[in-house]
Coordinates of C-alpha atoms and ligand atoms in Angstrom, one line a residue:
M1 CA 86.1 -11.7 -90.0
S2 CA 83.9 -14.1 -92.1
K3 CA 81.4 -13.6 -94.8
I4 CA 78.1 -15.1 -93.5
L5 CA 75.0 -15.9 -95.5
V6 CA 72.1 -15.5 -93.1
T7 CA 68.8 -16.9 -94.5
G8 CA 65.5 -15.6 -93.2
G9 CA 67.3 -12.5 -91.8
A10 CA 64.2 -10.3 -92.3
G11 CA 62.1 -12.5 -89.9
F12 CA 61.9 -12.3 -86.1
I13 CA 64.9 -14.2 -84.9
G14 CA 67.0 -13.7 -88.0
S15 CA 66.7 -9.9 -87.8
N16 CA 67.7 -9.9 -84.2
F17 CA 70.7 -12.1 -85.1
V18 CA 71.8 -9.9 -88.1
R19 CA 71.6 -6.8 -85.8
M20 CA 73.6 -8.5 -83.1
L21 CA 76.4 -9.5 -85.6
L22 CA 76.5 -6.1 -87.3
L23 CA 76.7 -4.2 -84.0
G24 CA 78.8 -6.7 -82.0
S25 CA 81.3 -8.3 -84.5
D26 CA 83.2 -7.5 -87.7
H27 CA 81.5 -10.2 -89.8
E28 CA 80.1 -9.3 -93.2
I29 CA 76.5 -10.3 -93.6
V30 CA 74.5 -11.3 -96.7
N31 CA 70.8 -11.5 -95.7
L32 CA 68.9 -13.8 -98.0
D33 CA 65.1 -13.6 -97.6
A34 CA 62.1 -14.2 -99.8
L35 CA 60.1 -11.6 -97.8
T36 CA 57.0 -13.7 -97.2
Y37 CA 54.2 -12.4 -94.9
A38 CA 56.7 -12.9 -92.0
G39 CA 59.7 -11.2 -93.6
N40 CA 59.9 -7.4 -93.1
L41 CA 62.9 -5.2 -94.0
E42 CA 61.6 -2.6 -91.5
N43 CA 63.0 -5.0 -88.9
L44 CA 66.5 -4.0 -89.9
A45 CA 65.9 -0.3 -90.9
D46 CA 68.3 0.9 -88.2
V47 CA 71.3 -1.1 -89.6
Q48 CA 70.5 -1.4 -93.3
D49 CA 73.1 1.2 -94.3
N50 CA 75.9 -0.6 -92.5
S51 CA 78.8 -1.2 -95.0
R52 CA 79.1 -4.9 -93.9
Y53 CA 75.4 -5.6 -94.8
T54 CA 73.8 -6.7 -98.1
F55 CA 70.2 -7.8 -98.6
V56 CA 69.4 -10.3 -101.4
R57 CA 65.8 -11.2 -102.1
G58 CA 65.5 -14.9 -103.0
D59 CA 63.6 -18.1 -102.4
I60 CA 65.7 -20.9 -100.8
A61 CA 63.7 -23.6 -102.6
D62 CA 64.7 -22.1 -106.0
A63 CA 67.9 -24.1 -106.8
A64 CA 68.9 -22.0 -109.9
G65 CA 68.4 -18.8 -107.9
M66 CA 70.5 -20.1 -105.0
Q67 CA 73.2 -21.3 -107.3
Q68 CA 73.6 -17.7 -108.5
V69 CA 73.5 -16.3 -104.9
F70 CA 76.2 -18.6 -103.7
A71 CA 78.4 -18.1 -106.9
Q72 CA 78.1 -14.3 -106.5
H73 CA 78.5 -13.9 -102.8
R74 CA 80.8 -16.9 -101.9
P75 CA 79.9 -17.1 -98.2
E76 CA 82.2 -18.8 -95.8
L77 CA 79.5 -19.7 -93.3
V78 CA 75.7 -20.2 -93.6
V79 CA 73.3 -19.6 -90.7
H80 CA 70.0 -20.9 -91.8
F81 CA 66.8 -19.4 -90.2
A82 CA 64.5 -19.2 -93.2
A83 CA 61.4 -21.2 -92.6
E84 CA 57.7 -21.3 -92.4
S85 CA 57.5 -21.1 -88.6
H86 CA 53.9 -21.0 -87.4
V87 CA 52.1 -24.2 -86.2
D88 CA 48.6 -22.9 -86.7
R89 CA 49.3 -22.0 -90.4
S90 CA 50.8 -25.5 -90.9
V91 CA 47.5 -27.0 -89.7
L92 CA 45.6 -25.0 -92.3
D93 CA 48.0 -25.9 -95.1
A94 CA 51.3 -27.7 -94.9
T95 CA 52.4 -27.3 -98.5
A96 CA 54.7 -24.3 -98.0
F97 CA 56.2 -25.9 -94.9
V98 CA 57.4 -28.9 -96.9
R99 CA 58.6 -26.7 -99.7
T100 CA 60.6 -24.2 -97.7
N101 CA 61.6 -26.2 -94.6
V102 CA 62.5 -29.5 -96.3
I103 CA 63.3 -28.7 -99.9
G104 CA 64.7 -25.3 -99.2
T105 CA 67.1 -26.7 -96.6
Q106 CA 68.3 -29.4 -99.0
V107 CA 68.9 -26.7 -101.8
L108 CA 71.0 -24.7 -99.3
L109 CA 73.0 -27.8 -98.2
D110 CA 73.7 -28.7 -101.9
Q111 CA 74.9 -25.2 -102.7
S112 CA 77.0 -25.0 -99.6
R113 CA 78.7 -28.2 -100.5
A114 CA 79.2 -27.2 -104.1
H115 CA 80.7 -23.8 -103.1
G116 CA 83.0 -25.0 -100.3
V117 CA 81.1 -23.4 -97.3
Q118 CA 83.1 -24.0 -94.2
R119 CA 80.2 -24.4 -91.8
F120 CA 76.4 -24.7 -92.0
V121 CA 74.5 -23.8 -88.9
H122 CA 70.9 -25.1 -89.0
V123 CA 68.5 -23.3 -86.7
S124 CA 65.9 -25.8 -85.4
T125 CA 63.4 -26.2 -82.7
D126 CA 62.6 -28.2 -79.5
E127 CA 59.3 -29.1 -81.3
V128 CA 61.0 -31.9 -83.3
Y129 CA 61.2 -33.9 -80.0
G130 CA 57.4 -34.0 -79.6
S131 CA 55.6 -33.4 -76.4
L132 CA 56.4 -34.1 -72.7
G133 CA 54.2 -35.2 -69.9
A134 CA 54.4 -33.4 -66.5
W135 CA 58.0 -34.4 -65.9
G136 CA 61.3 -34.6 -67.7
Y137 CA 63.3 -32.5 -70.2
F138 CA 64.3 -32.8 -73.9
T139 CA 68.0 -33.6 -74.3
E140 CA 69.9 -33.9 -77.5
D141 CA 69.5 -37.7 -77.3
T142 CA 65.7 -37.5 -77.0
P143 CA 64.2 -39.3 -80.0
I144 CA 62.7 -37.1 -82.8
Q145 CA 58.9 -37.5 -82.5
P146 CA 57.3 -34.4 -84.1
N147 CA 53.5 -34.0 -84.0
S148 CA 52.5 -31.0 -86.1
P149 CA 53.1 -30.4 -89.8
Y150 CA 55.4 -27.6 -88.8
S151 CA 57.6 -29.6 -86.4
S152 CA 57.6 -32.6 -88.8
S153 CA 58.9 -30.4 -91.6
K154 CA 61.6 -29.0 -89.3
A155 CA 62.5 -32.6 -88.3
G156 CA 62.7 -33.5 -92.0
S157 CA 65.2 -30.6 -92.4
D158 CA 67.2 -31.7 -89.4
L159 CA 67.5 -35.2 -90.9
M160 CA 68.7 -33.8 -94.2
V161 CA 71.4 -31.9 -92.3
R162 CA 72.3 -35.1 -90.5
A163 CA 72.6 -36.9 -93.8
A164 CA 74.8 -34.1 -95.2
V165 CA 77.2 -34.6 -92.3
H166 CA 77.3 -38.4 -92.4
T167 CA 77.1 -38.9 -96.2
H168 CA 79.1 -35.9 -97.5
G169 CA 81.3 -35.1 -94.5
M170 CA 79.9 -31.6 -94.3
D171 CA 80.6 -29.4 -91.2
C172 CA 77.1 -28.7 -89.9
V173 CA 75.8 -27.7 -86.5
I174 CA 72.2 -28.0 -85.5
T175 CA 70.7 -25.7 -82.8
R176 CA 67.3 -26.6 -81.2
C177 CA 65.7 -23.9 -79.2
S178 CA 62.5 -23.4 -77.1
N179 CA 59.8 -20.7 -77.7
N180 CA 61.3 -17.3 -78.3
Y181 CA 59.8 -13.9 -77.4
G182 CA 61.1 -10.3 -77.8
P183 CA 61.2 -7.4 -80.3
Y184 CA 60.0 -7.9 -83.9
Q185 CA 58.1 -11.1 -83.3
F186 CA 55.2 -11.3 -85.8
P187 CA 51.9 -11.0 -83.8
E188 CA 50.5 -14.4 -84.8
K189 CA 52.6 -16.1 -82.1
L190 CA 51.2 -16.2 -78.5
I191 CA 53.1 -13.4 -76.7
P192 CA 52.9 -10.6 -79.4
L193 CA 49.4 -11.6 -80.3
M194 CA 48.2 -11.3 -76.8
I195 CA 50.0 -8.0 -76.2
A196 CA 48.6 -6.4 -79.4
N197 CA 45.0 -7.7 -78.7
A198 CA 45.1 -6.5 -75.1
L199 CA 46.3 -3.0 -76.2
E200 CA 43.4 -2.9 -78.7
D201 CA 40.9 -4.2 -76.1
K202 CA 40.3 -7.3 -78.3
Q203 CA 39.6 -10.8 -76.9
L204 CA 42.6 -13.0 -76.0
P205 CA 42.0 -16.4 -77.6
V206 CA 43.4 -19.1 -75.3
Y207 CA 43.4 -22.6 -76.8
G208 CA 41.9 -25.5 -74.7
D209 CA 42.3 -25.3 -71.0
G210 CA 45.3 -22.9 -71.2
K211 CA 47.5 -25.3 -69.2
N212 CA 49.9 -26.1 -72.1
V213 CA 53.5 -25.3 -71.0
R214 CA 56.2 -23.7 -73.1
D215 CA 59.8 -23.0 -72.0
W216 CA 60.2 -19.3 -72.9
I217 CA 63.6 -17.8 -73.9
H218 CA 64.4 -14.2 -74.8
V219 CA 65.4 -13.9 -78.5
A220 CA 68.7 -12.2 -77.5
D221 CA 69.7 -15.3 -75.5
H222 CA 68.8 -17.6 -78.4
C223 CA 70.9 -15.4 -80.8
E224 CA 73.9 -15.5 -78.5
G225 CA 73.5 -19.3 -78.4
I226 CA 73.5 -19.6 -82.2
K227 CA 76.6 -17.3 -82.3
V228 CA 78.6 -19.5 -79.9
A229 CA 77.5 -22.6 -81.7
M230 CA 78.7 -21.1 -85.0
E231 CA 82.0 -20.2 -83.4
R232 CA 82.7 -23.0 -81.0
G233 CA 80.3 -25.8 -81.7
A234 CA 81.7 -29.2 -82.7
A235 CA 81.0 -30.4 -86.3
G236 CA 78.0 -32.7 -86.5
E237 CA 76.7 -31.9 -83.1
V238 CA 73.3 -30.8 -81.9
Y239 CA 72.9 -28.1 -79.1
N240 CA 69.7 -27.5 -77.2
F241 CA 68.9 -24.0 -75.9
G242 CA 66.1 -23.2 -73.4
G243 CA 65.3 -20.3 -71.1
D244 CA 64.6 -22.4 -67.9
A245 CA 61.3 -20.6 -67.8
E246 CA 58.5 -23.1 -68.1
R247 CA 55.1 -21.3 -67.9
E248 CA 51.5 -22.3 -68.5
N249 CA 49.9 -20.3 -71.4
L250 CA 47.3 -18.9 -69.0
F251 CA 49.9 -17.6 -66.6
V252 CA 51.7 -15.8 -69.6
V253 CA 48.4 -14.3 -70.8
K254 CA 47.4 -13.1 -67.3
E255 CA 50.9 -11.6 -66.8
I256 CA 50.6 -9.7 -70.1
L257 CA 47.1 -8.3 -69.0
R258 CA 48.6 -7.2 -65.7
L259 CA 51.6 -5.5 -67.4
V260 CA 49.3 -3.5 -69.8
G261 CA 46.8 -2.8 -67.1
K262 CA 43.8 -4.6 -68.7
G263 CA 41.3 -7.0 -67.0
E264 CA 41.1 -10.8 -67.3
D265 CA 37.6 -10.4 -68.8
L266 CA 39.4 -10.1 -72.1
I267 CA 40.4 -13.8 -72.0
R268 CA 38.3 -16.0 -74.2
Y269 CA 38.7 -19.8 -74.2
V270 CA 38.5 -21.2 -77.8
T271 CA 38.6 -24.6 -79.4
D272 CA 41.9 -26.3 -78.8
R273 CA 44.6 -26.5 -81.6
P274 CA 44.4 -30.0 -83.2
G275 CA 47.3 -32.2 -81.9
H276 CA 48.3 -29.5 -79.5
D277 CA 51.6 -30.4 -77.8
R278 CA 51.2 -30.3 -74.0
R279 CA 54.5 -29.4 -72.6
Y280 CA 58.0 -28.5 -73.9
A281 CA 61.1 -28.1 -71.6
M282 CA 64.7 -28.0 -72.6
D283 CA 67.8 -29.4 -70.9
S284 CA 70.5 -27.0 -72.1
S285 CA 73.3 -28.4 -70.0
K286 CA 75.4 -29.5 -73.1
A287 CA 75.4 -25.9 -74.4
R288 CA 76.2 -24.5 -71.0
A289 CA 79.1 -27.0 -70.4
T290 CA 80.7 -27.1 -73.8
L291 CA 79.9 -23.7 -75.3
G292 CA 80.0 -21.6 -72.1
W293 CA 76.5 -20.3 -72.9
T294 CA 74.0 -19.1 -70.3
P295 CA 70.7 -17.2 -70.7
R296 CA 70.9 -13.7 -69.3
H297 CA 67.2 -12.7 -69.3
T298 CA 64.7 -13.9 -66.7
F299 CA 61.2 -14.4 -68.0
E300 CA 59.8 -11.6 -65.8
S301 CA 62.3 -8.9 -66.9
G302 CA 62.3 -10.1 -70.5
L303 CA 58.5 -10.0 -70.7
R304 CA 58.3 -6.5 -69.2
A305 CA 60.9 -5.2 -71.7
T306 CA 59.0 -6.9 -74.6
V307 CA 55.6 -5.4 -73.5
D308 CA 57.4 -2.0 -73.4
W309 CA 58.8 -2.6 -76.9
Y310 CA 55.3 -3.3 -78.3
L311 CA 54.0 -0.2 -76.6
Q312 CA 56.7 1.9 -78.1
N313 CA 56.5 0.4 -81.6
K314 CA 52.7 0.4 -82.1
A315 CA 53.2 1.6 -85.7
W316 CA 55.3 -1.5 -86.5
W317 CA 52.7 -4.0 -85.4
E318 CA 49.8 -2.1 -86.6
R319 CA 51.3 -2.2 -90.1
V320 CA 52.1 -5.9 -90.1
R321 CA 48.6 -6.7 -88.7
S322 CA 46.9 -5.0 -91.7
G323 CA 46.3 -6.5 -95.1
A324 CA 46.9 -10.3 -95.5
Y325 CA 47.1 -10.8 -91.7
Q326 CA 43.4 -9.8 -91.4
A327 CA 42.4 -12.6 -93.7
Y328 CA 44.5 -15.2 -91.8
Y329 CA 43.1 -14.0 -88.4
E330 CA 39.5 -14.4 -89.7
Q331 CA 40.3 -17.9 -91.0
Q332 CA 42.0 -19.0 -87.8
Y333 CA 39.8 -17.5 -85.1
G334 CA 36.6 -16.5 -87.0
G335 CA 34.7 -19.8 -86.3
R336 CA 36.1 -20.6 -82.8
Ligands
NAD401 P1 59.7 -15.9 -88.9 O1 58.5 -16.6 -89.5 O2 59.6 -14.7 -88.1 O3 60.8 -15.6 -90.1 C1 61.0 -16.5 -91.1 C2 61.8 -15.7 -92.2 O4 62.1 -16.7 -93.3 C3 60.9 -14.6 -92.8 O5 61.8 -13.4 -93.0 C4 60.6 -15.1 -94.2 O6 60.4 -14.1 -95.2 C5 61.7 -16.1 -94.5 N1 61.3 -17.1 -95.5 C6 60.3 -17.9 -95.4 N2 60.2 -18.7 -96.5 C7 61.4 -18.4 -97.2 C8 61.9 -19.0 -98.5 N3 61.3 -19.9 -99.1 N4 63.1 -18.4 -98.9 C9 63.7 -17.4 -98.2 N5 63.2 -16.9 -97.1 C10 62.1 -17.4 -96.6 O7 60.4 -17.1 -88.1 P2 61.3 -17.0 -86.7 O8 60.3 -17.1 -85.6 O9 62.2 -15.9 -86.8 O10 62.1 -18.4 -86.8 C11 63.3 -18.4 -87.5 C12 63.9 -19.9 -87.4 O11 64.0 -20.2 -86.0 C13 63.0 -20.9 -88.0 O12 63.8 -21.8 -88.7 C14 62.2 -21.5 -86.9 O13 61.9 -22.9 -87.2 C15 63.3 -21.5 -85.8 N6 62.8 -21.4 -84.4 C16 61.9 -20.5 -84.0 C17 61.5 -20.5 -82.7 C18 60.5 -19.4 -82.2 O14 60.1 -19.5 -81.1 N7 60.1 -18.5 -83.1 C19 62.0 -21.3 -81.8 C20 63.0 -22.3 -82.2 C21 63.4 -22.3 -83.5
TYD402 P1 52.8 -20.3 -80.5 O1 53.3 -19.0 -80.1 O2 52.0 -20.5 -81.7 O3 54.1 -21.3 -80.5 P2 54.2 -22.9 -80.6 O4 52.9 -23.5 -80.9 O5 55.2 -23.1 -81.7 O6 54.7 -23.3 -79.2 O7 51.9 -20.9 -79.3 C1 52.4 -21.0 -77.9 C2 51.4 -21.6 -77.1 O8 50.3 -20.7 -77.0 C3 50.8 -22.9 -77.6 O9 50.6 -23.8 -76.5 C4 49.5 -22.5 -78.3 C5 49.1 -21.4 -77.4 N1 48.2 -20.3 -78.2 C6 47.0 -19.9 -77.7 O10 46.5 -20.4 -76.7 N2 46.3 -19.0 -78.4 C7 46.8 -18.4 -79.5 O11 46.1 -17.6 -80.1 C8 48.1 -18.8 -80.0 C9 48.7 -18.2 -81.2 C10 48.8 -19.7 -79.3

């Protein structure tokens, strides 16, 4: 049993990871989260009374606050999810991305070193590698060439983790994963946005020609990958995780409409995202060979289960879509 500080555990992937560890291991979890628009303690309502779970509200970029959290909780491991995570928001304003993703990561690295943390697992993204043409895959040796303010801030954080390994001899592992989908994803990202809009008979805004390709992975497969990287990864190494499920956006949107029984007349082509990466595809052979990891969900079964989850949890996404989300939606899609 270890004491694990999970940052961003109230967000989409972090909450799935916290639940997986509470129900499937004997680790003690301290969930550290600032509860931004994307953080929601409702995501963990079913496990919040677990005796191995503690929630702490805090901002990872606040060095004095983090000093207190590390001194009080003395974690043995850190698994770092907390981030500003949405490309479109980073196009509107990148400030919070630099603050949380770059400075926040450095604050956590400094506190981890000062308090003798045994391993720091940094959760990163395939987007740091940039964009692919029609062929090829990202490997761990692909040069870092991020294109958006979001991916550039994540690349900045990856490089600070690399520096902590090489300069300070810290034991860090970096995971880079492709696009996740599944329960509790905030409905600003493609799949939950399209499911929620379709269920409410709203238009489905497809950027550009709809032919951009993402490699989709179910969040449970990503969480399993982070867990095995935490347990068995080699210090200083990077591990790619992908779902072997490359799909064009338009295919995904049409599949969602079919699953919810709505017509394709809801699709609306809108102005493309500036700097829109064309294609992502992951080579996960290193994780398969060295960590024994393999994704369990196919895209078809995972998407069906996800649509069912959003159908059964309408109250959850209706609540998160009210308030501040409305203002963002108007700013992002109002003029397109
Ligand atoms: P999310 O936006 O759903 O959750 C982010 C969480 O971080 C929220 O709970 C938020 O409150 C918290 N947070 C934000 N700023 C904070 C701060 N300053 N201090 C403390 N907490 C803060 O994001 P997600 O989709 O769950 O992504 C989690 C991580 O996984 C991110 O690092 C992201 O870059 C990475 N990732 C995401 C995907 C994906 O498809 N969603 C793919 C690969 C990697
Ligand atoms: P997104 O879920 O924002 O993830 P990322 O940009 O990090 O890959 O978007 C996935 C793809 O869907 C991306 O190619 C942009 C596209 N997209 C749309 O076409 N319409 C939308 O409203 C959104 C949010 C995304």
